[in-house]
Coordinates of N, CA and C in Angstrom, one line a residue:
M25 N 89.0 56.7 71.3 CA 87.5 56.7 71.5 C 87.2 57.9 72.4
R26 N 86.2 58.6 72.1 CA 85.7 59.7 73.0 C 85.1 59.1 74.3
T27 N 85.3 59.8 75.3 CA 84.7 59.4 76.6 C 83.2 59.9 76.7
R28 N 82.8 60.7 75.8 CA 81.4 61.2 75.9 C 80.8 61.2 74.5
E29 N 79.8 60.3 74.3 CA 79.1 60.2 73.1 C 77.6 60.2 73.4
Y30 N 76.8 60.9 72.7 CA 75.4 61.1 73.0 C 74.5 60.2 72.2
G31 N 75.0 59.6 71.1 CA 74.2 58.7 70.4 C 73.1 59.3 69.6
Q32 N 73.3 60.6 69.3 CA 72.3 61.4 68.5 C 72.9 62.0 67.3
Y33 N 72.1 61.9 66.2 CA 72.6 62.5 64.9 C 72.1 64.0 64.9
C34 N 72.8 64.8 65.6 CA 72.4 66.2 65.9 C 73.7 67.1 65.9
G35 N 73.6 68.2 65.3 CA 74.7 69.1 65.3 C 75.2 69.6 66.7
L36 N 74.2 69.8 67.6 CA 74.5 70.3 68.9 C 75.2 69.1 69.7
A37 N 74.6 67.9 69.5 CA 75.2 66.7 70.2 C 76.7 66.5 69.7
R38 N 76.9 66.7 68.4 CA 78.3 66.5 67.9 C 79.2 67.6 68.5
A39 N 78.7 68.9 68.5 CA 79.5 69.9 69.1 C 79.8 69.6 70.6
A40 N 78.9 69.1 71.3 CA 79.1 68.8 72.7 C 80.1 67.7 72.9
E41 N 80.1 66.7 71.9 CA 81.1 65.7 72.0 C 82.5 66.2 71.8
V42 N 82.6 67.2 70.9 CA 84.0 67.8 70.6 C 84.4 68.8 71.7
L43 N 83.5 69.6 72.2 CA 83.8 70.7 73.0 C 83.5 70.5 74.5
G44 N 82.8 69.4 74.8 CA 82.3 69.3 76.2 C 83.3 68.7 77.2
Q45 N 84.5 68.4 76.8 CA 85.5 67.8 77.7 C 86.0 69.0 78.6
R46 N 86.4 68.6 79.8 CA 87.0 69.6 80.7 C 88.2 70.2 80.1
W47 N 88.3 71.5 80.2 CA 89.5 72.4 79.8 C 89.4 72.7 78.3
T48 N 88.6 72.0 77.5 CA 88.7 72.2 76.1 C 88.4 73.7 75.7
L49 N 87.3 74.2 76.2 CA 86.9 75.6 75.9 C 88.0 76.6 76.2
L50 N 88.7 76.4 77.4 CA 89.7 77.3 77.8 C 91.0 77.2 76.9
I51 N 91.3 76.0 76.5 CA 92.4 75.8 75.6 C 92.1 76.6 74.3
L52 N 90.9 76.4 73.8 CA 90.5 77.1 72.6 C 90.5 78.7 72.8
R53 N 90.0 79.1 73.9 CA 90.1 80.5 74.2 C 91.5 81.1 74.1
D54 N 92.4 80.4 74.7 CA 93.8 80.8 74.7 C 94.4 80.8 73.3
L55 N 94.1 79.8 72.5 CA 94.7 79.7 71.2 C 94.0 80.7 70.2
L56 N 92.8 81.1 70.5 CA 92.2 82.1 69.7 C 92.7 83.5 70.0
V57 N 93.4 83.7 71.1 CA 94.1 84.9 71.4 C 95.4 84.9 70.6
G58 N 96.0 83.8 70.4 CA 97.3 83.7 69.7 C 97.9 82.4 69.8
P59 N 98.9 82.1 68.9 CA 99.6 80.8 69.0 C 100.3 80.6 70.4
R60 N 100.4 79.4 70.8 CA 101.1 79.1 72.1 C 101.9 77.9 72.0
R61 N 103.1 77.9 72.7 CA 103.8 76.7 72.9 C 103.1 75.9 74.1
Y62 N 103.5 74.7 74.2 CA 102.9 73.8 75.2 C 103.1 74.5 76.6
S63 N 104.3 75.0 76.8 CA 104.6 75.6 78.1 C 103.8 76.8 78.4
D64 N 103.5 77.6 77.3 CA 102.7 78.8 77.4 C 101.2 78.4 77.8
L65 N 100.7 77.3 77.2 CA 99.4 76.9 77.5 C 99.3 76.4 78.9
A66 N 100.3 75.6 79.3 CA 100.3 75.1 80.7 C 100.3 76.3 81.7
A67 N 101.1 77.3 81.4 CA 101.3 78.4 82.4 C 100.0 79.2 82.4
G68 N 99.3 79.3 81.3 CA 98.0 80.1 81.2 C 96.8 79.4 81.7
L69 N 96.9 78.1 82.0 CA 95.8 77.3 82.5 C 96.2 76.7 83.9
P70 N 96.3 77.6 84.9 CA 96.7 77.1 86.2 C 95.8 75.9 86.7
G71 N 96.5 74.8 87.1 CA 95.7 73.7 87.6 C 95.5 72.6 86.6
I72 N 95.7 72.8 85.3 CA 95.5 71.7 84.4 C 96.6 70.7 84.5
P73 N 96.2 69.4 84.7 CA 97.3 68.3 84.7 C 97.9 68.2 83.3
T74 N 99.2 68.0 83.3 CA 99.9 67.9 82.0 C 99.4 66.8 81.1
N75 N 99.0 65.7 81.7 CA 98.4 64.6 80.8 C 97.1 65.0 80.2
I76 N 96.3 65.8 80.9 CA 95.0 66.3 80.4 C 95.3 67.3 79.3
L77 N 96.2 68.2 79.4 CA 96.5 69.1 78.4 C 97.0 68.4 77.1
A78 N 97.9 67.4 77.3 CA 98.4 66.7 76.1 C 97.2 66.0 75.4
T79 N 96.3 65.4 76.2 CA 95.2 64.6 75.6 C 94.3 65.5 74.9
R80 N 93.9 66.7 75.5 CA 93.0 67.6 74.9 C 93.6 68.2 73.6
L81 N 94.9 68.5 73.6 CA 95.5 69.0 72.3 C 95.5 68.0 71.2
K82 N 95.7 66.7 71.6 CA 95.7 65.6 70.6 C 94.3 65.5 70.0
E83 N 93.3 65.6 70.9 CA 91.9 65.5 70.5 C 91.5 66.6 69.5
L84 N 91.9 67.8 69.9 CA 91.6 69.0 69.1 C 92.3 69.0 67.8
E85 N 93.5 68.4 67.7 CA 94.2 68.2 66.4 C 93.4 67.2 65.6
G86 N 92.9 66.1 66.2 CA 92.2 65.2 65.5 C 90.8 65.7 64.9
D87 N 90.3 66.7 65.6 CA 89.0 67.3 65.2 C 89.2 68.5 64.3
G88 N 90.5 68.8 63.9 CA 90.8 69.8 62.9 C 90.7 71.2 63.5
L89 N 90.8 71.4 64.8 CA 90.7 72.7 65.5 C 92.0 73.3 65.8
V90 N 93.0 72.4 65.9 CA 94.4 72.9 66.3 C 95.4 72.2 65.4
T91 N 96.4 73.0 65.1 CA 97.6 72.4 64.3 C 98.8 72.6 65.1
R92 N 99.8 71.8 64.9 CA 101.1 71.9 65.5 C 102.1 72.3 64.4
E93 N 103.0 73.3 64.7 CA 104.0 73.7 63.8 C 105.4 73.7 64.5
L94 N 106.4 73.2 63.9 CA 107.7 73.3 64.4 C 108.3 74.6 64.1
Q95 N 108.6 75.4 65.2 CA 109.2 76.7 65.1 C 110.7 76.6 64.9
G96 N 111.2 77.3 63.9 CA 112.6 77.2 63.6 C 113.4 78.1 64.6
G97 N 114.7 78.1 64.4 CA 115.6 78.9 65.3 C 116.1 78.1 66.4
Q98 N 116.8 78.7 67.3 CA 117.4 78.0 68.5 C 116.3 77.5 69.4
G99 N 116.4 76.2 69.7 CA 115.3 75.6 70.6 C 114.3 74.8 69.8
R100 N 114.0 75.3 68.6 CA 113.0 74.5 67.7 C 111.8 74.0 68.5
S101 N 111.0 74.9 69.0 CA 109.9 74.4 69.8 C 108.7 74.2 69.0
V102 N 107.7 73.5 69.5 CA 106.4 73.2 68.8 C 105.5 74.3 69.2
V103 N 104.8 74.9 68.2 CA 103.8 75.9 68.5 C 102.4 75.4 68.1
Y104 N 101.4 75.6 68.9 CA 100.0 75.2 68.6 C 99.3 76.4 68.1
R105 N 98.5 76.2 67.1 CA 97.7 77.3 66.5 C 96.2 76.9 66.3
A106 N 95.3 77.8 66.5 CA 93.9 77.5 66.2 C 93.7 77.6 64.7
T107 N 92.9 76.6 64.1 CA 92.7 76.6 62.7 C 91.5 77.5 62.4
P108 N 91.3 77.8 61.1 CA 90.1 78.6 60.7 C 88.8 77.9 61.2
R109 N 88.7 76.6 61.2 CA 87.6 75.9 61.8 C 87.3 76.3 63.2
A110 N 88.4 76.4 64.0 CA 88.3 76.8 65.4 C 87.9 78.3 65.5
G111 N 88.4 79.1 64.6 CA 88.0 80.5 64.5 C 86.5 80.7 64.4
E112 N 85.8 79.8 63.8 CA 84.3 79.9 63.6 C 83.6 79.8 65.0
L113 N 84.4 79.3 66.0 CA 83.8 79.2 67.3 C 83.8 80.5 68.1
A114 N 84.6 81.5 67.7 CA 84.8 82.7 68.5 C 83.6 83.4 68.9
P115 N 82.6 83.6 68.0 CA 81.3 84.2 68.4 C 80.6 83.4 69.5
A116 N 80.6 82.1 69.4 CA 80.0 81.2 70.4 C 80.7 81.3 71.7
L117 N 82.0 81.3 71.7 CA 82.8 81.4 73.0 C 82.5 82.8 73.6
D118 N 82.5 83.8 72.8 CA 82.2 85.2 73.3 C 80.8 85.2 73.9
A119 N 79.8 84.6 73.3 CA 78.5 84.6 73.8 C 78.4 83.8 75.2
L120 N 79.2 82.7 75.3 CA 79.2 82.0 76.5 C 79.9 82.8 77.6
G121 N 81.0 83.5 77.2 CA 81.7 84.3 78.2 C 80.8 85.5 78.7
R122 N 80.0 86.1 77.8 CA 79.1 87.1 78.2 C 78.1 86.6 79.1
W123 N 77.5 85.4 78.8 CA 76.5 84.8 79.7 C 77.1 84.5 81.1
G124 N 78.3 84.0 81.1 CA 78.9 83.7 82.4 C 79.3 84.9 83.2
A125 N 79.7 85.9 82.5 CA 80.2 87.2 83.2 C 79.0 87.9 83.9
A126 N 77.8 87.7 83.4 CA 76.7 88.4 84.0 C 76.4 88.1 85.4
A127 N 76.8 86.9 85.9 CA 76.5 86.5 87.3 C 77.8 86.5 88.1
M128 N 78.9 86.9 87.6 CA 80.1 87.0 88.3 C 80.2 88.1 89.3
R129 N 80.7 87.8 90.5 CA 80.9 88.9 91.5 C 82.4 88.9 91.9
D130 N 82.7 88.8 93.1 CA 84.1 88.7 93.5 C 84.7 87.4 93.1
P131 N 86.0 87.4 92.8 CA 86.7 86.1 92.5 C 86.6 85.1 93.6
H132 N 86.4 83.8 93.3 CA 86.5 82.8 94.3 C 88.0 82.7 94.8
E133 N 88.2 82.1 95.9 CA 89.5 82.0 96.5 C 90.4 81.2 95.5
G134 N 91.6 81.7 95.3 CA 92.5 81.1 94.4 C 92.4 81.4 92.9
E135 N 91.3 82.1 92.5 CA 91.1 82.4 91.1 C 92.0 83.5 90.7
V136 N 92.5 83.4 89.5 CA 93.4 84.4 88.9 C 92.9 84.9 87.6
V137 N 93.4 86.0 87.1 CA 93.1 86.5 85.8 C 94.3 86.3 84.9
T138 N 94.1 85.4 83.9 CA 95.2 85.2 83.0 C 95.2 86.2 81.8
E139 N 96.3 86.2 81.1 CA 96.3 87.2 79.9 C 95.2 86.9 78.9
A140 N 95.0 85.6 78.6 CA 94.0 85.2 77.6 C 92.6 85.5 78.2
A141 N 92.4 85.3 79.5 CA 91.1 85.6 80.1 C 90.8 87.1 80.0
L142 N 91.9 87.9 80.2 CA 91.7 89.4 80.2 C 91.3 89.8 78.7
V143 N 92.1 89.3 77.8 CA 91.8 89.7 76.4 C 90.4 89.2 76.0
A144 N 90.0 88.0 76.3 CA 88.7 87.5 76.0 C 87.6 88.3 76.7
G145 N 87.8 88.7 78.0 CA 86.9 89.5 78.7 C 86.7 90.8 78.1
L146 N 87.7 91.5 77.7 CA 87.6 92.8 77.1 C 87.0 92.7 75.7
R147 N 87.3 91.7 75.0 CA 86.6 91.5 73.7 C 85.1 91.3 73.8
V148 N 84.7 90.5 74.8 CA 83.3 90.4 75.1 C 82.7 91.7 75.6
A149 N 83.4 92.4 76.4 CA 82.8 93.7 76.9 C 82.7 94.7 75.8
A150 N 83.6 94.7 74.8 CA 83.5 95.6 73.7 C 82.2 95.3 72.9
G151 N 81.8 94.1 72.9 CA 80.5 93.8 72.2 C 79.3 94.2 72.9
G152 N 79.4 94.6 74.2 CA 78.2 94.9 75.0 C 78.1 96.4 75.2
G153 N 79.1 97.2 74.8 CA 79.1 98.6 75.1 C 78.6 99.4 73.9
E154 N 78.7 100.8 74.1 CA 78.3 101.7 73.0 C 79.3 101.6 71.9
A155 N 78.8 101.7 70.7 CA 79.8 101.7 69.5 C 80.6 103.0 69.5
P156 N 81.9 102.9 69.4 CA 82.7 104.1 69.4 C 82.4 105.0 68.2
P157 N 82.4 106.3 68.3 CA 82.1 107.1 67.1 C 83.2 106.9 66.0
E158 N 82.7 107.1 64.8 CA 83.6 107.0 63.7 C 84.7 108.1 63.8
G159 N 85.9 107.8 63.4 CA 86.9 108.8 63.4 C 87.7 109.0 64.7
R160 N 87.2 108.3 65.7 CA 87.8 108.4 67.0 C 88.9 107.4 67.2
S161 N 90.0 107.7 67.8 CA 91.1 106.8 68.0 C 91.5 106.8 69.4
R162 N 91.5 105.7 70.1 CA 92.0 105.6 71.5 C 92.8 104.3 71.6
V163 N 93.8 104.3 72.5 CA 94.5 103.1 72.9 C 94.5 103.0 74.4
Y164 N 93.9 101.9 74.9 CA 93.8 101.6 76.3 C 94.7 100.4 76.6
V165 N 95.4 100.5 77.7 CA 96.1 99.3 78.3 C 95.4 99.0 79.6
V166 N 95.1 97.8 79.8 CA 94.4 97.3 81.0 C 95.4 96.2 81.6
R167 N 95.6 96.4 82.9 CA 96.4 95.5 83.7 C 95.6 94.9 84.8
S168 N 95.7 93.6 85.0 CA 95.0 92.9 86.1 C 96.0 91.9 86.6
G169 N 96.6 92.2 87.8 CA 97.7 91.3 88.2 C 98.8 91.3 87.2
E170 N 99.2 90.1 86.8 CA 100.3 89.9 85.9 C 99.8 90.0 84.4
A171 N 98.5 90.0 84.2 CA 97.9 90.0 82.9 C 97.9 91.5 82.3
V172 N 98.2 91.6 81.1 CA 98.2 92.9 80.4 C 97.5 92.7 79.0
A173 N 96.6 93.7 78.7 CA 96.0 93.6 77.4 C 95.9 95.1 76.8
C174 N 95.9 95.2 75.5 CA 95.8 96.4 74.8 C 94.6 96.4 74.0
A175 N 93.7 97.5 74.2 CA 92.5 97.6 73.5 C 92.6 98.9 72.6
T176 N 92.5 98.7 71.3 CA 92.6 99.8 70.4 C 91.2 100.1 69.8
V177 N 90.8 101.4 69.9 CA 89.5 101.9 69.3 C 89.9 102.7 68.1
R178 N 89.5 102.4 66.9 CA 89.8 103.1 65.7 C 88.7 103.0 64.7
D179 N 88.1 104.2 64.3 CA 87.1 104.3 63.3 C 85.9 103.3 63.6
G180 N 85.5 103.4 64.9 CA 84.3 102.6 65.2 C 84.5 101.1 65.5
T181 N 85.8 100.7 65.4 CA 86.1 99.3 65.6 C 87.0 99.1 66.8
V182 N 86.8 98.0 67.6 CA 87.6 97.8 68.8 C 88.4 96.5 68.5
T183 N 89.7 96.5 68.7 CA 90.5 95.3 68.7 C 91.2 95.1 70.0
V184 N 91.3 93.9 70.5 CA 92.0 93.6 71.8 C 93.1 92.6 71.5
E185 N 94.2 92.9 72.0 CA 95.4 92.0 71.9 C 96.1 91.8 73.2
A186 N 96.8 90.8 73.4 CA 97.6 90.6 74.6 C 98.8 91.5 74.5
G187 N 99.3 91.9 75.7 CA 100.5 92.8 75.9 C 100.1 94.2 76.0
G188 N 101.2 95.0 76.1 CA 101.0 96.5 76.3 C 101.1 97.3 75.1
H189 N 101.4 98.6 75.2 CA 101.6 99.5 74.1 C 102.5 100.6 74.6
P190 N 103.4 101.1 73.7 CA 104.4 102.0 74.1 C 103.8 103.4 74.4
D191 N 102.7 103.8 73.9 CA 102.1 105.1 74.1 C 100.6 105.1 74.2
P192 N 100.1 104.5 75.3 CA 98.6 104.4 75.4 C 98.0 105.7 75.8
D193 N 96.8 105.9 75.5 CA 96.1 107.1 76.0 C 95.7 107.0 77.4
L194 N 95.4 105.8 77.9 CA 95.0 105.6 79.2 C 95.4 104.2 79.7
V195 N 96.0 104.1 80.9 CA 96.3 102.8 81.5 C 95.4 102.6 82.7
V196 N 94.7 101.5 82.6 CA 93.7 101.1 83.7 C 94.3 99.9 84.5
V197 N 94.6 100.1 85.7 CA 95.0 99.0 86.6 C 93.8 98.5 87.4
A198 N 93.4 97.3 87.1 CA 92.2 96.8 87.6 C 92.3 96.3 89.1
G199 N 91.5 96.8 90.0 CA 91.4 96.3 91.3 C 90.3 95.4 91.5
P200 N 89.9 95.0 92.7 CA 88.9 94.0 93.0 C 87.5 94.4 92.4
G201 N 87.2 95.7 92.3 CA 85.9 96.1 91.8 C 85.8 96.5 90.4
F202 N 86.8 96.1 89.6 CA 86.9 96.5 88.2 C 85.7 96.0 87.4
R203 N 85.2 94.8 87.7 CA 84.0 94.3 87.1 C 82.8 95.2 87.3
D204 N 82.7 95.8 88.5 CA 81.5 96.6 88.8 C 81.6 97.9 87.9
L205 N 82.7 98.3 87.5 CA 82.8 99.5 86.6 C 82.3 99.0 85.2
L206 N 82.7 97.9 84.7 CA 82.3 97.4 83.4 C 80.8 97.0 83.4
A207 N 80.2 96.6 84.6 CA 78.8 96.3 84.7 C 77.9 97.5 84.9
G208 N 78.6 98.7 85.1 CA 77.8 99.9 85.3 C 77.3 100.1 86.7
V209 N 77.8 99.2 87.6 CA 77.4 99.3 89.0 C 78.1 100.6 89.6
L210 N 79.4 100.8 89.2 CA 80.1 102.0 89.6 C 80.3 102.9 88.4
D211 N 80.2 104.2 88.6 CA 80.5 105.1 87.5 C 82.0 105.4 87.6
A212 N 82.6 106.2 86.7 CA 84.0 106.4 86.6 C 84.5 107.0 87.9
G213 N 83.8 108.0 88.4 CA 84.3 108.7 89.6 C 84.3 107.7 90.8
A214 N 83.3 107.0 91.0 CA 83.2 106.1 92.1 C 84.2 104.9 92.0
A215 N 84.5 104.5 90.8 CA 85.5 103.4 90.6 C 86.9 103.9 91.0
V216 N 87.2 105.1 90.7 CA 88.5 105.7 91.1 C 88.5 105.9 92.6
A217 N 87.4 106.4 93.2 CA 87.4 106.7 94.6 C 87.4 105.5 95.5
S218 N 86.8 104.4 95.0 CA 86.8 103.2 95.7 C 88.0 102.3 95.6
G219 N 88.9 102.7 94.6 CA 90.0 101.8 94.4 C 89.8 100.7 93.4
A220 N 88.6 100.7 92.8 CA 88.3 99.6 91.8 C 89.3 99.7 90.7
V221 N 89.8 100.9 90.3 CA 90.8 101.1 89.3 C 91.8 102.2 89.8
T222 N 93.0 102.1 89.3 CA 93.9 103.2 89.4 C 94.4 103.5 88.0
L223 N 94.6 104.8 87.7 CA 94.8 105.2 86.3 C 96.1 106.0 86.1
S224 N 96.6 106.0 84.9 CA 97.6 106.9 84.5 C 97.3 107.2 83.0
G225 N 97.8 108.4 82.6 CA 97.5 108.9 81.3 C 96.3 109.9 81.3
D226 N 95.5 109.9 80.3 CA 94.4 110.9 80.3 C 93.2 110.3 81.1
T227 N 93.2 110.6 82.4 CA 92.2 110.0 83.3 C 90.8 110.3 82.9
A228 N 90.6 111.4 82.2 CA 89.2 111.8 81.8 C 88.6 110.8 80.8
L229 N 89.4 109.9 80.3 CA 88.9 109.0 79.3 C 88.2 107.8 80.0
L230 N 88.3 107.7 81.3 CA 87.7 106.5 81.9 C 86.2 106.3 81.7
A231 N 85.5 107.4 81.7 CA 84.0 107.4 81.4 C 83.8 106.8 80.0
E232 N 84.6 107.3 79.0 CA 84.5 106.8 77.7 C 84.8 105.3 77.6
F233 N 85.9 104.9 78.3 CA 86.3 103.5 78.3 C 85.1 102.7 78.9
S234 N 84.5 103.1 80.0 CA 83.5 102.2 80.6 C 82.2 102.2 79.7
A235 N 82.0 103.2 78.9 CA 80.9 103.2 78.0 C 81.1 102.2 76.8
T236 N 82.4 102.1 76.4 CA 82.8 101.3 75.3 C 82.8 99.8 75.7
F237 N 83.3 99.6 76.9 CA 83.4 98.2 77.4 C 82.4 98.0 78.5
R238 N 81.5 97.1 78.2 CA 80.4 96.9 79.2 C 80.0 95.4 79.2
V239 N 79.9 94.9 80.4 CA 79.5 93.5 80.6 C 78.1 93.5 81.2
P240 N 77.3 92.5 81.0 CA 75.9 92.4 81.5 C 76.0 92.2 83.0
Y241 N 74.8 92.5 83.7 CA 74.7 92.3 85.1 C 73.4 91.6 85.4
T242 N 73.4 90.6 86.2 CA 72.2 89.9 86.6 C 72.2 89.7 88.1
D243 N 71.0 89.6 88.8 CA 71.0 89.4 90.2 C 71.3 87.9 90.6
A244 N 71.3 87.0 89.6 CA 71.6 85.6 89.8 C 73.1 85.5 90.0
V245 N 73.5 85.1 91.2 CA 74.9 85.1 91.6 C 75.4 83.7 91.6
T246 N 76.6 83.5 90.9 CA 77.2 82.2 90.9 C 77.8 81.9 92.2
T247 N 77.9 80.6 92.6 CA 78.5 80.2 93.8 C 79.7 79.4 93.6

């Protein structure tokens, strides 16, 4: 039995019953980045109790949003994957991420950037920036703490994946003010001068990067 039922024959109410439980959206965010073992999910969701993770995964399986697969080879671990039905939620999750990012400022004490959060954040930012020109190819690697993501710009399309790249055009190491660069509060020169980012590779590409990846900014600050 679900712990939250609204008693309404309504699509939004049904979606809230499925998605409104604590940690559910973040589990889906991580699985939409890529398949995960249980231990990977637990490591990528700092603070989630193991019983809650197990419960949410079981619920999501029952709702047709997650599947379990037994991975062959040594160890034979179980891998969780998002289903095509879950994939339909990606635009909605990106929209929620964009809305939440608009009022973010400095991280709260104890908050970290996970790999899936970095991938999702860059994917959201790619939807808010200028469309890259056709025919242009760029590979950006972004590092924030232990999290690493690779953003590839090719023929006007941006794809973002977890992990690095052997030959990026630009590596951006995010400091505390990285979000201000993405929000347009800092231009490329000011971001480097203030330590919001440190760079390697073709450093002249930072202005192009910040035009392609842009998050909204609002005066309403979250507490």
